[in-house]
Structures are given as structure tokens and as C-alpha cells.
Tab-separated table of N, CA and C in Angstrom:
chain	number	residue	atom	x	y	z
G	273	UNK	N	10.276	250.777	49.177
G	273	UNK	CA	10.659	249.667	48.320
G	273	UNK	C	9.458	249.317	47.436
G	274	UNK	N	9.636	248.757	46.288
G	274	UNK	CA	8.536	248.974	45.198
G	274	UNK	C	8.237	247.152	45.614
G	275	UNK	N	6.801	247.321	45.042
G	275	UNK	CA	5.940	245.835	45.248
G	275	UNK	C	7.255	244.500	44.139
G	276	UNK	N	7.401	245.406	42.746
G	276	UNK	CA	8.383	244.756	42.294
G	276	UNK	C	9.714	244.027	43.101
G	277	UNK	N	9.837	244.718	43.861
G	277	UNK	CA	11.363	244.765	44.723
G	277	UNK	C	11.247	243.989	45.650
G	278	UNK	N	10.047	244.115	46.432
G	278	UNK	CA	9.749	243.078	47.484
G	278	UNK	C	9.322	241.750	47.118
G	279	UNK	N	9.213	241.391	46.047
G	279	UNK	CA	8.491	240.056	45.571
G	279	UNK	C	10.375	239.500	45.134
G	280	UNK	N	10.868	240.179	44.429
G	280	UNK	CA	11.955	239.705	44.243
G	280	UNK	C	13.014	239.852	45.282
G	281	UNK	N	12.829	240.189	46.191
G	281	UNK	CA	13.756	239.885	47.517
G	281	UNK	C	13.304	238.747	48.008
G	282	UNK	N	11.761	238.123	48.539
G	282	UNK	CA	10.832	237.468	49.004
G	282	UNK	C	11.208	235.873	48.075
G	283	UNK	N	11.498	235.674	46.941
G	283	UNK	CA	11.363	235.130	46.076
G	283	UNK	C	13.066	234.202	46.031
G	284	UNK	N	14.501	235.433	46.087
G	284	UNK	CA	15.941	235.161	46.485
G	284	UNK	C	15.899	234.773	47.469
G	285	UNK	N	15.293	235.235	48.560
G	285	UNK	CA	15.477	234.776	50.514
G	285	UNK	C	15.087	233.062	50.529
G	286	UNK	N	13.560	232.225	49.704
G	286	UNK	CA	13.309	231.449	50.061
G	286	UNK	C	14.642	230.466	48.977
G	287	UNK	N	14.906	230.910	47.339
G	287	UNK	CA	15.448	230.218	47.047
G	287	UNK	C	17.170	229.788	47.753
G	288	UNK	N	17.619	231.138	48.120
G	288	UNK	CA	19.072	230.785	49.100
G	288	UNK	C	18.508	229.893	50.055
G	289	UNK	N	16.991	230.301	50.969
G	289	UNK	CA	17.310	229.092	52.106
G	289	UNK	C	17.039	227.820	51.632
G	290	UNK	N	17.322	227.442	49.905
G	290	UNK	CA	16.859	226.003	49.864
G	290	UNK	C	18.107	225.422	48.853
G	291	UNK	N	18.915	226.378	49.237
G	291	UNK	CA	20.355	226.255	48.785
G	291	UNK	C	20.976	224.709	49.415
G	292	UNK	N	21.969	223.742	48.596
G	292	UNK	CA	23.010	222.865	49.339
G	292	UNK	C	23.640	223.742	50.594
G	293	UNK	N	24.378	223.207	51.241
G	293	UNK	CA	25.304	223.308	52.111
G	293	UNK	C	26.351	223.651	50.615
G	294	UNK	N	27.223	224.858	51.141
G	294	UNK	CA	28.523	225.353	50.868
G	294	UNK	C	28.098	225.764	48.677
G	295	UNK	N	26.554	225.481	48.743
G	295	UNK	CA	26.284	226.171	47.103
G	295	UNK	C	26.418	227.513	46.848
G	296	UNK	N	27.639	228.502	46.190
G	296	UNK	CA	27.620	229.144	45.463
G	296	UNK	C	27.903	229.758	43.712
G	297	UNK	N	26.620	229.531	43.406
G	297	UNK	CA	26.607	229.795	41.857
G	297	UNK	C	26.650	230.747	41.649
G	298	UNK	N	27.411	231.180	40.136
G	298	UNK	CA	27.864	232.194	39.932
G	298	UNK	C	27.364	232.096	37.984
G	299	UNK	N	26.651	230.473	37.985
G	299	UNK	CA	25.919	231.033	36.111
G	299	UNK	C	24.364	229.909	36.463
G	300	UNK	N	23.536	230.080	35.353
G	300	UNK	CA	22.335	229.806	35.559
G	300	UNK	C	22.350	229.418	34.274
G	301	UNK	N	21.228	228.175	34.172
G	301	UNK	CA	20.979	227.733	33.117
G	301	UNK	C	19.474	227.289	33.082
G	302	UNK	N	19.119	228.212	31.809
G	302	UNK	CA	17.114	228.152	31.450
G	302	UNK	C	16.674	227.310	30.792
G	303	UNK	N	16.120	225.879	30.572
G	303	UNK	CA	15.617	225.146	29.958
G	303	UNK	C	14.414	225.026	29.949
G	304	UNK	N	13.362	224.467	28.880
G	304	UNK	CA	12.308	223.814	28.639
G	304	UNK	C	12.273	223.402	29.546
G	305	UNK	N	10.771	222.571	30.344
G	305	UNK	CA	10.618	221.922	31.149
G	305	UNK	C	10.541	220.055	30.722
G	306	UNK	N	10.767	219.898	29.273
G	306	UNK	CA	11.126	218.705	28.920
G	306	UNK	C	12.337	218.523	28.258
G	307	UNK	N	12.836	219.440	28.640
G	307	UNK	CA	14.335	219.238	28.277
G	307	UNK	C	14.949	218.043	29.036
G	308	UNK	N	15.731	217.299	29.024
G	308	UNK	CA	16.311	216.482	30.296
G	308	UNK	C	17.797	217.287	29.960
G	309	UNK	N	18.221	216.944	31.436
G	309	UNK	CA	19.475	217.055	31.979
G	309	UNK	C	20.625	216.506	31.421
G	310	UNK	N	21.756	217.132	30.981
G	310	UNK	CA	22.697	216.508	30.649
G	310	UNK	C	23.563	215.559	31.801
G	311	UNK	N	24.390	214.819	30.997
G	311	UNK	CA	24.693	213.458	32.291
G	311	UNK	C	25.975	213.931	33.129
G	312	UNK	N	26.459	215.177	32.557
G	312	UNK	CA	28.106	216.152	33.236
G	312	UNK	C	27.281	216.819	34.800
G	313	UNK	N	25.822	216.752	34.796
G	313	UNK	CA	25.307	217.975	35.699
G	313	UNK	C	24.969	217.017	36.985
G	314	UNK	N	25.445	217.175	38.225
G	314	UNK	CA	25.060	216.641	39.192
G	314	UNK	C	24.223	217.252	40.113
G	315	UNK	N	22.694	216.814	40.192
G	315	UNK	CA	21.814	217.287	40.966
G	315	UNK	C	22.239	217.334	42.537
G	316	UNK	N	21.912	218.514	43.269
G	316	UNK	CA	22.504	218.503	44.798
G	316	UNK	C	20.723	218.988	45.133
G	317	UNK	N	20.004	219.995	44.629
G	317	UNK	CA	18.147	219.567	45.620
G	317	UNK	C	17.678	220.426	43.982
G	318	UNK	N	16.505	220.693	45.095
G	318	UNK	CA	15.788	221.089	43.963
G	318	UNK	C	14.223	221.886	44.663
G	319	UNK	N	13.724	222.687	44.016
G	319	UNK	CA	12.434	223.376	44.648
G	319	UNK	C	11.458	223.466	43.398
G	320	UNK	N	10.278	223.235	43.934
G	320	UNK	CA	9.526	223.390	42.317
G	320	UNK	C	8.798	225.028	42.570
G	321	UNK	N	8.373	225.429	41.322
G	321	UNK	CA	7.887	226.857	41.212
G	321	UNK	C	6.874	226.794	42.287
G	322	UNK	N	5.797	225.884	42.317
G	322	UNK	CA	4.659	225.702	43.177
G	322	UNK	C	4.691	226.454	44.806
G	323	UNK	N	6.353	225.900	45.018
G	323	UNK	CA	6.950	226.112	46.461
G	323	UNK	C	7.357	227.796	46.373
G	324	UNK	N	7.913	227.776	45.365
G	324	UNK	CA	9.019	229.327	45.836
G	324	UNK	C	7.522	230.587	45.377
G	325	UNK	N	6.912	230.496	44.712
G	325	UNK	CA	6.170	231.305	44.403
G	325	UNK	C	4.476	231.145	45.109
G	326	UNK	N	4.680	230.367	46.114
G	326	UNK	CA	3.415	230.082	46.467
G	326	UNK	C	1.989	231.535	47.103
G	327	UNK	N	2.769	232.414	47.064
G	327	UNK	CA	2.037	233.686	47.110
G	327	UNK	C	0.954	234.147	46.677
G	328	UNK	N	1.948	233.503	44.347
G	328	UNK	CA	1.270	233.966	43.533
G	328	UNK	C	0.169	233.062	42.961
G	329	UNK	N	-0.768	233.344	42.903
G	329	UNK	CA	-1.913	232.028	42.032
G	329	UNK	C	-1.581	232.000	40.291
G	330	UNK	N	-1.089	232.966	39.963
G	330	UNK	CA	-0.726	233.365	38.828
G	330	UNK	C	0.341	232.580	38.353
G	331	UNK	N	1.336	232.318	39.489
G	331	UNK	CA	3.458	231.609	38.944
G	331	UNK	C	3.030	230.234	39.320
G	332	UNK	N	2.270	230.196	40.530
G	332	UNK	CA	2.398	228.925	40.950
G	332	UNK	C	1.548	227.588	40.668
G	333	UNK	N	1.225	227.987	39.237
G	333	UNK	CA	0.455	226.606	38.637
G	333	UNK	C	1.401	226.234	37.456
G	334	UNK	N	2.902	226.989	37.358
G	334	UNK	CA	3.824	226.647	36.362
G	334	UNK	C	4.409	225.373	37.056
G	335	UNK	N	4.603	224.314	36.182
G	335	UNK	CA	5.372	222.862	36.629
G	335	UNK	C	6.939	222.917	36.808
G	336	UNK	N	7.442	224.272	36.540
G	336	UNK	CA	9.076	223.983	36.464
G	336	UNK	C	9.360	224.133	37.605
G	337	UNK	N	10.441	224.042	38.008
G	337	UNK	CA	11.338	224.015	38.986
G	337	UNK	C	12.894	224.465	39.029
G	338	UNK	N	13.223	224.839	40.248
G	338	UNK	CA	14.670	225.331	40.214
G	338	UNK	C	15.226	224.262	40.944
G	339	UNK	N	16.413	223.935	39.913
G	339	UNK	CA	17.599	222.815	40.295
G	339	UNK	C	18.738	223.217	40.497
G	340	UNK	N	19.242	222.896	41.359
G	340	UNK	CA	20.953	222.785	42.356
G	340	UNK	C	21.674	222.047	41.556
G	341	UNK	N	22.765	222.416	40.703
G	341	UNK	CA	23.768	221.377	40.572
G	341	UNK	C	25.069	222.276	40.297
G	342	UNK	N	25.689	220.659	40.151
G	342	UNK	CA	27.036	220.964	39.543
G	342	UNK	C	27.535	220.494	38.819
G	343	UNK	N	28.469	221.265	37.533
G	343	UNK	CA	28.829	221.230	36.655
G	343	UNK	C	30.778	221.394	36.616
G	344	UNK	N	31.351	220.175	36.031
G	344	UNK	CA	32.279	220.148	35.934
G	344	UNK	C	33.221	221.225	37.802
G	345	UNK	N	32.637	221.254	38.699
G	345	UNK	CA	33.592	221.676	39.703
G	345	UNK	C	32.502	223.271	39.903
G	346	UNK	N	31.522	223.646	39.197
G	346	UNK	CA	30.735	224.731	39.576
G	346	UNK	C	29.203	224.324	39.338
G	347	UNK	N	29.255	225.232	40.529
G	347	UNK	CA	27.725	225.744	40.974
G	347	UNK	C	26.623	226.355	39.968
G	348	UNK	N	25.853	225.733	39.968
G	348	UNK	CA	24.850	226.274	38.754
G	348	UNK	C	23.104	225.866	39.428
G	349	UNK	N	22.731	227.321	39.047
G	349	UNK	CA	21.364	227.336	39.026
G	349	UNK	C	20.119	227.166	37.914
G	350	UNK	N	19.850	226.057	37.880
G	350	UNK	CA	18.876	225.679	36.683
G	350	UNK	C	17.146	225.872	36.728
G	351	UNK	N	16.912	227.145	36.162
G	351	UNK	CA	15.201	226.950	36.326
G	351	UNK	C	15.196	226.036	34.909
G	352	UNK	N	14.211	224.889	35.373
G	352	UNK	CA	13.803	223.936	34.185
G	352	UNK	C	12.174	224.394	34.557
G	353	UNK	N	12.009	225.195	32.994
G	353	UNK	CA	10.854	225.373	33.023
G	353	UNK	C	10.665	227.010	32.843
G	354	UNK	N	9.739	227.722	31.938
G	354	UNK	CA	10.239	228.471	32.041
G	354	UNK	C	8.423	229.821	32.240
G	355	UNK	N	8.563	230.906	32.182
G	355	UNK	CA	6.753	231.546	32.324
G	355	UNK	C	6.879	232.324	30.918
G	356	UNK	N	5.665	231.731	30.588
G	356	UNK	CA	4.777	232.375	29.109
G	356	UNK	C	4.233	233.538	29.072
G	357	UNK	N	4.153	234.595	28.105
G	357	UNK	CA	3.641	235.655	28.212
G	357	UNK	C	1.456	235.113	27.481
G	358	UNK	N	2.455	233.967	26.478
G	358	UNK	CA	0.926	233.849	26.008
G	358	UNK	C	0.212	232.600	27.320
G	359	UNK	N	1.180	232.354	27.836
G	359	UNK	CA	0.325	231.464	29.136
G	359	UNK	C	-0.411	232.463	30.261
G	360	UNK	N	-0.548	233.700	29.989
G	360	UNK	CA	-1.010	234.834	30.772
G	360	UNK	C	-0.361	235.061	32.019
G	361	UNK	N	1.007	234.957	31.551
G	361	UNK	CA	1.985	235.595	33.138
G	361	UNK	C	1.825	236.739	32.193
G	362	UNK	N	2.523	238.126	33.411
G	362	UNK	CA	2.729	239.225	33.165
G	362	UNK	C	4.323	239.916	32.634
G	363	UNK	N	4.599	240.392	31.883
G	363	UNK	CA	6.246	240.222	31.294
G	363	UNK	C	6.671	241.004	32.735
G	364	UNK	N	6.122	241.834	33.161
G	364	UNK	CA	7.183	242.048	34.305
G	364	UNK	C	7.448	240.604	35.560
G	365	UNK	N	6.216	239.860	35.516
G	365	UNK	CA	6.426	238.747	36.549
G	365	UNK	C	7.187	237.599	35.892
G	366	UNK	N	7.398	237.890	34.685
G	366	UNK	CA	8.355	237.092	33.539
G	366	UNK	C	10.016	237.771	33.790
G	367	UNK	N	10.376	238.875	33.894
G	367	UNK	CA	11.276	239.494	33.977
G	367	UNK	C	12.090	239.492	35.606
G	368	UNK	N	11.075	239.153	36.438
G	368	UNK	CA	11.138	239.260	38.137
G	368	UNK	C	12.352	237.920	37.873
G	369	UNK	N	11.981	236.899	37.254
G	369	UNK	CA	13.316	235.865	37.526
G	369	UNK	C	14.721	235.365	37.115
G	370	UNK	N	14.819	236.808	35.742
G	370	UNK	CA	15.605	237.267	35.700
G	370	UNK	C	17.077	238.164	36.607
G	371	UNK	N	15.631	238.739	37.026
G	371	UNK	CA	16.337	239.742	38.242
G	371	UNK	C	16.810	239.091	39.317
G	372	UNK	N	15.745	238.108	40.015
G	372	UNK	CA	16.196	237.071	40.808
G	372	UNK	C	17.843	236.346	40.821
G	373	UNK	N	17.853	236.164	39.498
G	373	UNK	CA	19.082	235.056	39.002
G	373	UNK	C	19.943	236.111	39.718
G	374	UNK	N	19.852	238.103	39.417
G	374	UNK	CA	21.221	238.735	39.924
G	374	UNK	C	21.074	239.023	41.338
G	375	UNK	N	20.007	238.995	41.941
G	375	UNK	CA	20.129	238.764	43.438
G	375	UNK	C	20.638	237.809	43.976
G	376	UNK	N	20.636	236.817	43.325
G	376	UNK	CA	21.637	235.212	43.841
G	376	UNK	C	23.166	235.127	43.552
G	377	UNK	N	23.633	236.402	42.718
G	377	UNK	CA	24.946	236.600	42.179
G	377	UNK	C	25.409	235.986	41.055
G	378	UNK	N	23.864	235.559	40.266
G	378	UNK	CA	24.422	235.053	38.753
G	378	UNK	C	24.929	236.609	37.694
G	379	UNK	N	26.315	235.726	37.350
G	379	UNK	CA	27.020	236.382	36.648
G	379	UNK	C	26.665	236.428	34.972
G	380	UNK	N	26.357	234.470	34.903
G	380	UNK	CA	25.989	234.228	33.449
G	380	UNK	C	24.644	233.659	33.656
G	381	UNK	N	23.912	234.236	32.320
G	381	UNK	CA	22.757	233.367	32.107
G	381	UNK	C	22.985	232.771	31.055
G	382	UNK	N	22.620	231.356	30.531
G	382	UNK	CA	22.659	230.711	29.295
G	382	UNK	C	20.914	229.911	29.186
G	383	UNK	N	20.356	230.398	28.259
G	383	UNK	CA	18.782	230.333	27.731
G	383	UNK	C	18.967	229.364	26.824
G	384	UNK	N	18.448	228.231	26.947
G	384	UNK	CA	18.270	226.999	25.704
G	384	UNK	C	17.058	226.743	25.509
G	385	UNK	N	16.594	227.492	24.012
G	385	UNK	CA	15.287	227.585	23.765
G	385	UNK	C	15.214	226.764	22.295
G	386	UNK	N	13.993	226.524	21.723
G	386	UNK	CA	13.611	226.178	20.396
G	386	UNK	C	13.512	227.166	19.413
G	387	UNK	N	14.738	227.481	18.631
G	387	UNK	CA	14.549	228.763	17.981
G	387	UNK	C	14.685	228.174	16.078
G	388	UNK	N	14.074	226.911	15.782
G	388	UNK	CA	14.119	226.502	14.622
G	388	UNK	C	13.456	227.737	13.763
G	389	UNK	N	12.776	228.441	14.038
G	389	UNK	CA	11.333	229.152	13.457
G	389	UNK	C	12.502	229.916	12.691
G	390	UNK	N	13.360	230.747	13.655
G	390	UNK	CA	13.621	231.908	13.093
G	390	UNK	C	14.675	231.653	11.878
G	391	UNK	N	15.050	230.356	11.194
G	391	UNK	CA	15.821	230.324	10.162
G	391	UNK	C	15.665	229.122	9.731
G	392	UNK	N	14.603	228.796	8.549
G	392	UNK	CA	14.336	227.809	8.145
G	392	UNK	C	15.723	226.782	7.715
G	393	UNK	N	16.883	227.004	7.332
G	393	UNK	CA	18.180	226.740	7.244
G	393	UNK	C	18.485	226.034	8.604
G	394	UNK	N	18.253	226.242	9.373
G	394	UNK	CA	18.768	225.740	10.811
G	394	UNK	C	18.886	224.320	10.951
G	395	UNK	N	19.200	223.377	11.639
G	395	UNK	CA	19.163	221.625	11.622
G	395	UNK	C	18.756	221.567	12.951
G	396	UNK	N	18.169	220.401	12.955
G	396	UNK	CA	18.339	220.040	14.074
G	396	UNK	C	19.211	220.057	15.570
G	397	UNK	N	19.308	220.911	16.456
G	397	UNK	CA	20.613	220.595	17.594
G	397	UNK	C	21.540	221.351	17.066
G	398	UNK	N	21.535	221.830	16.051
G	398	UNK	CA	21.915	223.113	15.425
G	398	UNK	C	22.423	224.325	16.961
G	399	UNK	N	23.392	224.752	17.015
G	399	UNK	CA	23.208	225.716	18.300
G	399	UNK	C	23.170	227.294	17.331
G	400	UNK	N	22.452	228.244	17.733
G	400	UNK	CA	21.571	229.788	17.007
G	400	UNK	C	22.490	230.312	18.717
G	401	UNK	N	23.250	231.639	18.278
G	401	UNK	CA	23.660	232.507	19.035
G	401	UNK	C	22.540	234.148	18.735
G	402	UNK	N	21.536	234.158	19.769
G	402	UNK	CA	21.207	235.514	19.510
G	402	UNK	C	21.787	236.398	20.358
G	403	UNK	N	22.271	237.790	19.977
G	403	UNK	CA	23.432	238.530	20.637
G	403	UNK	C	22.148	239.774	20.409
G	404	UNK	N	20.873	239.866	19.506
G	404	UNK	CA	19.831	240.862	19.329
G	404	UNK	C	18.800	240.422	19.317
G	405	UNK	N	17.806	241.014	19.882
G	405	UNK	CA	16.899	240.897	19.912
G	405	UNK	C	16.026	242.293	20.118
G	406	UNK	N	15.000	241.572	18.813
G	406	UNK	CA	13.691	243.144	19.186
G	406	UNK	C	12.312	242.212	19.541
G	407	UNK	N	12.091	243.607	20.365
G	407	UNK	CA	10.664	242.524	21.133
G	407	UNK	C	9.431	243.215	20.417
G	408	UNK	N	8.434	241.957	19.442
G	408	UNK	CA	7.666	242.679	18.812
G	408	UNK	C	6.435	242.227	19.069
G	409	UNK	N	6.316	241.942	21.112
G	409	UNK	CA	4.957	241.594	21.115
G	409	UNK	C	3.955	242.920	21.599
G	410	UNK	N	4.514	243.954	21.971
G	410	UNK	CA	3.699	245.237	22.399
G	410	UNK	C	3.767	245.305	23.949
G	411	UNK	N	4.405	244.587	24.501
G	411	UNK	CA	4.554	244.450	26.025
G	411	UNK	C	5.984	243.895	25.922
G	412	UNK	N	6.791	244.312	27.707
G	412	UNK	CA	8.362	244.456	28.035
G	412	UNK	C	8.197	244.378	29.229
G	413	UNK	N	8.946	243.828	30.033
G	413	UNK	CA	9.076	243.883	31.487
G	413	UNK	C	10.331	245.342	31.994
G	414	UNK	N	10.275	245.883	30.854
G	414	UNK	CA	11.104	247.194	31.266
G	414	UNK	C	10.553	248.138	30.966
G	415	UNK	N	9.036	248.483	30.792
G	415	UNK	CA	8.578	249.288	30.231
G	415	UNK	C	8.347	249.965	31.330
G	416	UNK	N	8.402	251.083	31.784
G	416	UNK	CA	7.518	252.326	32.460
G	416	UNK	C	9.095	252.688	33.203
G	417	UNK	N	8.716	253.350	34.292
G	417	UNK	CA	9.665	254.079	34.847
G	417	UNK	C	11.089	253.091	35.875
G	418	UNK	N	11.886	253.179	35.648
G	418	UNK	CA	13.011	252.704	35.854
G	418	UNK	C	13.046	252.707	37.693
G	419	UNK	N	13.141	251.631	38.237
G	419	UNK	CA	13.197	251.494	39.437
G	419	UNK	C	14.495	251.551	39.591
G	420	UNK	N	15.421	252.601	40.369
G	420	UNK	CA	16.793	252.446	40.737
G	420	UNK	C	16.868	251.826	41.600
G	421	UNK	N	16.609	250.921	42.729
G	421	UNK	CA	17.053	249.777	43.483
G	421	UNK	C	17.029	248.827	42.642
G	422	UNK	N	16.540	248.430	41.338
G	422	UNK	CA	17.214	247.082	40.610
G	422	UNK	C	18.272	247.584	40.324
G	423	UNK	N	18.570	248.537	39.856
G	423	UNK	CA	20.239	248.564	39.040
G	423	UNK	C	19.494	249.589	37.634
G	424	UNK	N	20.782	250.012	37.249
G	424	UNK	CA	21.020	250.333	35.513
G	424	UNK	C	19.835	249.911	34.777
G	425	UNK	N	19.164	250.020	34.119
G	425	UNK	CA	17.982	249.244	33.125
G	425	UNK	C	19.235	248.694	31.958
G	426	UNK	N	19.845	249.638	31.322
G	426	UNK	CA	20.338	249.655	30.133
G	426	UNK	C	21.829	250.063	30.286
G	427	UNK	N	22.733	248.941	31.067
G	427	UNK	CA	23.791	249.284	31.859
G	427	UNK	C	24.857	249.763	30.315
């Protein structure tokens, strides 16, 4: 099993055991860490990065946290807060909580980011659908050889 593989098993095991009673989510939602919460979302716990990643000295000086709730009758997993490539995480230890989300059986991810930059036209609260993306920082958390115990790279 690759060091990748074991950090992200290590990483799903503590967040399920800090699961509600009877929580299964099936979409995830990525926010800013000053984003606030909409008032439809009912908090059930919560773990901060500090806790689930306490391994790493590297993840675990990030302030976000993963939140339990529910939304309209479903289960949803919210990391509020999210890891920087220019904050000197590593894109693969950026990519690990991605992977995470499909070890927990997230189906959907929905990313709510600040993307005014990319279209001066844009408004405020404006909602931007990106369906493409090219990554033009010189680093990828999919770069090198394809681990087949995650899955498909490029299903």
C-alpha cells in the first residue's frame, strides 16, 4: 500500500469515527474558512484540521475544519477551510482530501471559491460554473505514476 494510500485511509477512519450517529453523506461542500454557513444547514459536530491531521506538522496548522450537517433532509460533509499550494502544502497533500471525500462515499463535490479575477464582467455573488480547467502552476497532485488502489486517474 503506497504512503499516499495509507495517509488517506488513516485520515477517512478518524473522520467516520467522528461521524453523528446514523450520518451518511453522499455530497460535500468546500468553503473559505470565512465563509459563514448558510441558515438551511444544520450543524450535527464538527472536527477541526488540527485533530484529523495531527500526524502532519505541515496540514495541521490549517484553521479549517470538517463540519457534519444537514441540508434540507441530507447528509453533507463540509470542509470549511481549505490547503494552499502557495501556503506551502504539497498538491498531492492538497489532492489527499479530495480523495478522502471518495473514501467517505461522496458522490458530489460542490467548491465555493472567489473566482472574480477570472472575468472582470462578473458581479458580485455572481455564481461562475467552471466545467475546465488548466492547471498553470507547474505542479498537480496527479502527476507521476498512477496508483491503481485510488481508482481510474482520468475515469
Amino acid at each position: 500500500m503506497s504512503e499516499q494510500l495509507v495517509k488517506i485511509k488513516k485520515t477517512t477512519a478518524f473522520i467516520k469515527n467522528n461521524f453523528p450517529k446514523k450520518f451518511r453523506p453522499s455530497v460535500a461542500l468546500i468553503i473559505e474558512k470565512n465563509f459563514e454557513m448558510l441558515s438551511g444547514f444544520r450543524i450535527l459536530g464538527e472536527a477541526g484540521f488540527d485533530e484529523i491531521f495531527s500526524q502532519d506538522e505541515n496540514l495541521k496548522k490549517n484553521e479549517g475544519k470538517v463540519i457534519f450537517a444537514n441540508c434540507g433532509g441530507k447528509d453533507v460533509i463540509v470542509y470549511k477551510g481549505r490547503f494552499h499550494y502557495f501556503g506551502g502544502v504539497k498538491m498531492r497533500d492538497i489532492g489527499q482530501m479530495i480523495y478522502v471525500l471518495r473514501y467517505l462515499g461522496i458522490k458530489k463535490i460542490i467548491s465555493v471559491d472567489e473566482v472574480g479575477h477570472l472575468n472582470p464582467r462578473f458581479s458580485c455573488g455572481e455564481i461562475a460554473l467552471i466545467y475546465d480547467h488548466i492547471n498553470l502552476m507547474g505542479d498537480n497532485p496527479l502527476i507521476g505514476k498512477n496508483d491503481n488502489e485510488l481508482g481510474l486517474r482520468f475515469p
